[in-house]
mmCIF file of C-alpha atoms in Angstrom:
data_model
loop_
_atom_site.group_PDB
_atom_site.id
_atom_site.type_symbol
_atom_site.label_atom_id
_atom_site.label_comp_id
_atom_site.label_asym_id
_atom_site.label_seq_id
_atom_site.Cartn_x
_atom_site.Cartn_y
_atom_site.Cartn_z
ATOM 1 C CA UNK A 54 14.132 16.031 30.226
ATOM 2 C CA UNK A 55 15.663 15.345 33.581
ATOM 3 C CA UNK A 56 18.108 12.881 33.627
ATOM 4 C CA UNK A 57 20.418 10.385 35.616
ATOM 5 C CA UNK A 58 22.084 12.057 38.468
ATOM 6 C CA UNK A 59 19.539 15.160 38.728
ATOM 7 C CA UNK A 60 17.730 15.688 42.173
ATOM 8 C CA UNK A 61 13.974 15.122 42.185
ATOM 9 C CA UNK A 62 12.492 18.326 41.070
ATOM 10 C CA UNK A 63 10.256 20.240 43.709
ATOM 11 C CA UNK A 64 6.789 20.020 43.236
ATOM 12 C CA UNK A 65 3.413 19.595 44.964
ATOM 13 C CA UNK A 66 0.257 18.525 43.198
ATOM 14 C CA UNK A 67 -3.486 17.013 44.156
ATOM 15 C CA UNK A 68 -3.925 13.357 44.356
ATOM 16 C CA UNK A 69 -7.025 11.723 42.982
ATOM 17 C CA UNK A 70 -8.425 12.283 46.513
ATOM 18 C CA UNK A 71 -7.772 15.892 46.397
ATOM 19 C CA UNK A 72 -4.998 15.602 48.825
ATOM 20 C CA UNK A 73 -1.484 17.690 48.438
ATOM 21 C CA UNK A 74 1.498 15.454 47.393
ATOM 22 C CA UNK A 75 4.718 17.520 48.301
ATOM 23 C CA UNK A 76 8.115 15.913 46.546
ATOM 24 C CA UNK A 77 9.522 17.240 49.881
ATOM 25 C CA UNK A 78 7.829 14.717 51.869
ATOM 26 C CA UNK A 79 8.894 11.876 49.514
ATOM 27 C CA UNK A 80 12.301 11.093 50.995
ATOM 28 C CA UNK A 81 13.528 8.019 52.651
ATOM 29 C CA UNK A 82 12.605 5.605 50.242
ATOM 30 C CA UNK A 83 13.284 4.788 46.670
ATOM 31 C CA UNK A 84 10.749 6.847 44.398
ATOM 32 C CA UNK A 85 9.027 5.389 40.999
ATOM 33 C CA UNK A 86 7.122 8.355 39.159
ATOM 34 C CA UNK A 87 5.767 7.213 36.251
ATOM 35 C CA UNK A 88 4.202 9.648 33.478
ATOM 36 C CA UNK A 89 1.291 8.567 31.601
ATOM 37 C CA UNK A 90 -0.323 10.636 28.625
ATOM 38 C CA UNK A 91 -4.094 9.951 30.087
ATOM 39 C CA UNK A 92 -6.131 8.235 32.132
ATOM 40 C CA UNK A 93 -8.321 5.652 31.310
ATOM 41 C CA UNK A 94 -6.753 4.935 27.877
ATOM 42 C CA UNK A 95 -5.817 1.463 26.977
ATOM 43 C CA UNK A 96 -2.071 1.829 26.935
ATOM 44 C CA UNK A 97 -2.020 3.546 30.156
ATOM 45 C CA UNK A 98 -4.465 1.531 31.909
ATOM 46 C CA UNK A 99 -2.395 -1.458 30.672
ATOM 47 C CA UNK A 100 0.568 -0.017 32.140
ATOM 48 C CA UNK A 101 -1.051 1.391 35.431
ATOM 49 C CA UNK A 102 -2.292 -2.158 36.025
ATOM 50 C CA UNK A 103 0.890 -3.913 35.472
ATOM 51 C CA UNK A 104 2.280 -1.707 38.113
ATOM 52 C CA UNK A 105 -0.637 -2.607 40.404
ATOM 53 C CA UNK A 106 -0.105 -5.963 39.831
ATOM 54 C CA UNK A 107 3.324 -6.177 40.646
ATOM 55 C CA UNK A 108 3.048 -3.478 43.816
ATOM 56 C CA UNK A 109 3.817 -5.785 46.467
ATOM 57 C CA UNK A 110 7.263 -6.890 44.024
ATOM 58 C CA UNK A 111 8.149 -3.194 44.136
ATOM 59 C CA UNK A 112 7.289 -2.580 47.634
ATOM 60 C CA UNK A 113 9.398 -5.203 48.571
ATOM 61 C CA UNK A 114 11.987 -3.878 46.745
ATOM 62 C CA UNK A 115 11.684 -0.275 48.591
ATOM 63 C CA UNK A 116 10.011 1.742 46.184
ATOM 64 C CA UNK A 117 7.120 4.078 46.643
ATOM 65 C CA UNK A 118 5.265 4.847 43.517
ATOM 66 C CA UNK A 119 3.329 7.946 42.513
ATOM 67 C CA UNK A 120 1.644 8.076 38.871
ATOM 68 C CA UNK A 121 1.385 11.454 37.049
ATOM 69 C CA UNK A 122 -0.631 12.714 34.267
ATOM 70 C CA UNK A 123 -2.196 16.000 33.157
ATOM 71 C CA UNK A 124 -5.887 14.869 33.978
ATOM 72 C CA UNK A 125 -8.397 16.324 36.217
ATOM 73 C CA UNK A 126 -8.522 15.159 39.925
ATOM 74 C CA UNK A 127 -12.040 13.708 39.116
ATOM 75 C CA UNK A 128 -10.668 11.829 36.174
ATOM 76 C CA UNK A 129 -7.632 10.654 38.351
ATOM 77 C CA UNK A 130 -10.179 9.747 40.856
ATOM 78 C CA UNK A 131 -12.248 7.677 38.387
ATOM 79 C CA UNK A 132 -9.532 5.851 36.836
ATOM 80 C CA UNK A 133 -7.870 5.352 40.555
ATOM 81 C CA UNK A 134 -11.174 3.815 41.782
ATOM 82 C CA UNK A 135 -12.056 1.799 38.824
ATOM 83 C CA UNK A 136 -8.966 -0.340 39.352
ATOM 84 C CA UNK A 137 -8.135 -0.070 43.029
ATOM 85 C CA UNK A 138 -4.610 1.104 42.570
ATOM 86 C CA UNK A 139 -2.622 1.144 45.816
ATOM 87 C CA UNK A 140 -0.575 4.120 44.889
ATOM 88 C CA UNK A 141 -1.424 7.740 44.141
ATOM 89 C CA UNK A 142 -2.302 9.370 41.037
ATOM 90 C CA UNK A 143 -1.183 13.312 40.531
ATOM 91 C CA UNK A 144 -3.534 15.458 38.559
ATOM 92 C CA UNK A 145 -1.173 17.888 37.068
ATOM 93 C CA UNK A 146 -3.743 19.832 35.021
ATOM 94 C CA UNK A 147 -1.751 22.814 34.535
ATOM 95 C CA UNK A 148 1.405 21.006 33.449
ATOM 96 C CA UNK A 149 3.620 22.066 36.028
ATOM 97 C CA UNK A 150 5.294 18.727 37.052
ATOM 98 C CA UNK A 151 5.295 17.276 33.427
ATOM 99 C CA UNK A 152 7.421 20.409 32.481
ATOM 100 C CA UNK A 153 9.638 20.030 35.284
ATOM 101 C CA UNK A 154 10.544 16.555 34.581
ATOM 102 C CA UNK A 155 10.459 17.610 30.651
ATOM 103 C CA UNK A 156 8.083 15.200 29.561
ATOM 104 C CA UNK A 157 5.785 17.443 27.271
ATOM 105 C CA UNK A 158 6.896 17.315 24.384
ATOM 106 C CA UNK A 159 6.094 17.199 20.573
ATOM 107 C CA UNK A 160 4.509 13.976 19.628
ATOM 108 C CA UNK A 161 3.318 12.451 16.324
ATOM 109 C CA UNK A 162 0.652 9.853 15.670
ATOM 110 C CA UNK A 163 -0.892 8.976 12.657
ATOM 111 C CA UNK A 164 0.876 11.825 10.989
ATOM 112 C CA UNK A 165 -0.629 14.361 13.249
ATOM 113 C CA UNK A 166 1.786 16.178 15.338
ATOM 114 C CA UNK A 167 0.835 17.853 18.740
ATOM 115 C CA UNK A 168 1.920 18.440 22.329
ATOM 116 C CA UNK A 169 1.445 15.856 25.195
ATOM 117 C CA UNK A 170 3.202 13.830 27.850
ATOM 118 C CA UNK A 171 6.161 11.161 26.682
ATOM 119 C CA UNK A 172 5.223 8.198 28.682
ATOM 120 C CA UNK A 173 8.364 8.074 30.863
ATOM 121 C CA UNK A 174 9.412 6.611 34.081
ATOM 122 C CA UNK A 175 11.764 7.761 36.559
ATOM 123 C CA UNK A 176 13.330 6.051 39.440
ATOM 124 C CA UNK A 177 15.131 8.038 42.331
ATOM 125 C CA UNK A 178 17.305 6.767 45.507
ATOM 126 C CA UNK A 179 16.281 7.320 49.151
ATOM 127 C CA UNK A 180 18.208 10.792 48.817
ATOM 128 C CA UNK A 181 15.948 11.602 45.883
ATOM 129 C CA UNK A 182 18.468 11.275 43.197
ATOM 130 C CA UNK A 183 17.607 9.971 39.875
ATOM 131 C CA UNK A 184 19.200 6.762 39.465
ATOM 132 C CA UNK A 185 17.654 5.670 35.954
ATOM 133 C CA UNK A 186 15.342 6.762 33.265
ATOM 134 C CA UNK A 187 13.298 4.554 31.344
ATOM 135 C CA UNK A 188 12.039 6.195 27.967
ATOM 136 C CA UNK A 189 11.145 3.417 25.721
ATOM 137 C CA UNK A 190 8.225 2.253 28.533
ATOM 138 C CA UNK A 191 6.554 -1.283 27.745
ATOM 139 C CA UNK A 192 3.252 -1.043 29.286
ATOM 140 C CA UNK A 193 2.727 -4.502 29.566
ATOM 141 C CA UNK A 194 6.253 -5.196 31.298
ATOM 142 C CA UNK A 195 6.520 -1.966 33.134
ATOM 143 C CA UNK A 196 7.367 -3.547 36.856
ATOM 144 C CA UNK A 197 9.744 -5.729 35.335
ATOM 145 C CA UNK A 198 11.549 -2.979 33.612
ATOM 146 C CA UNK A 199 12.030 -1.342 36.983
ATOM 147 C CA UNK A 200 13.174 -4.075 38.715
ATOM 148 C CA UNK A 201 15.631 -5.388 36.059
ATOM 149 C CA UNK A 202 18.168 -3.202 36.922
#
């Protein structure tokens, strides 16, 4: 998994509108990249909405925000439109980005073991160096977790 001190991995992906987002174009502002397992599921919705509800605070603190899951552009578009998120969601269907960040891992739910995205938030400074990794994301207070440091 990506750790504090690591640079932002080079990547490009399609956002909810099918536009290309390149990591090389994200410099100059602090950046939050949050990974969530699946669009429009209860816990992921709570997290994304918490970040949306607190977007002005995050923006005021100098952050740009980017959500990533392995969903299709269509699913990301539906999720984005349904809740009018003020930030981009990347559709990482081939799992290129989730692999680079190291969040595609073995998970166990109700005794069933499978591979999936581990809910994780990465924070980068203006130079795109990772300053913090939040591995135990609390969906209801995701923005507070980010702003508390």
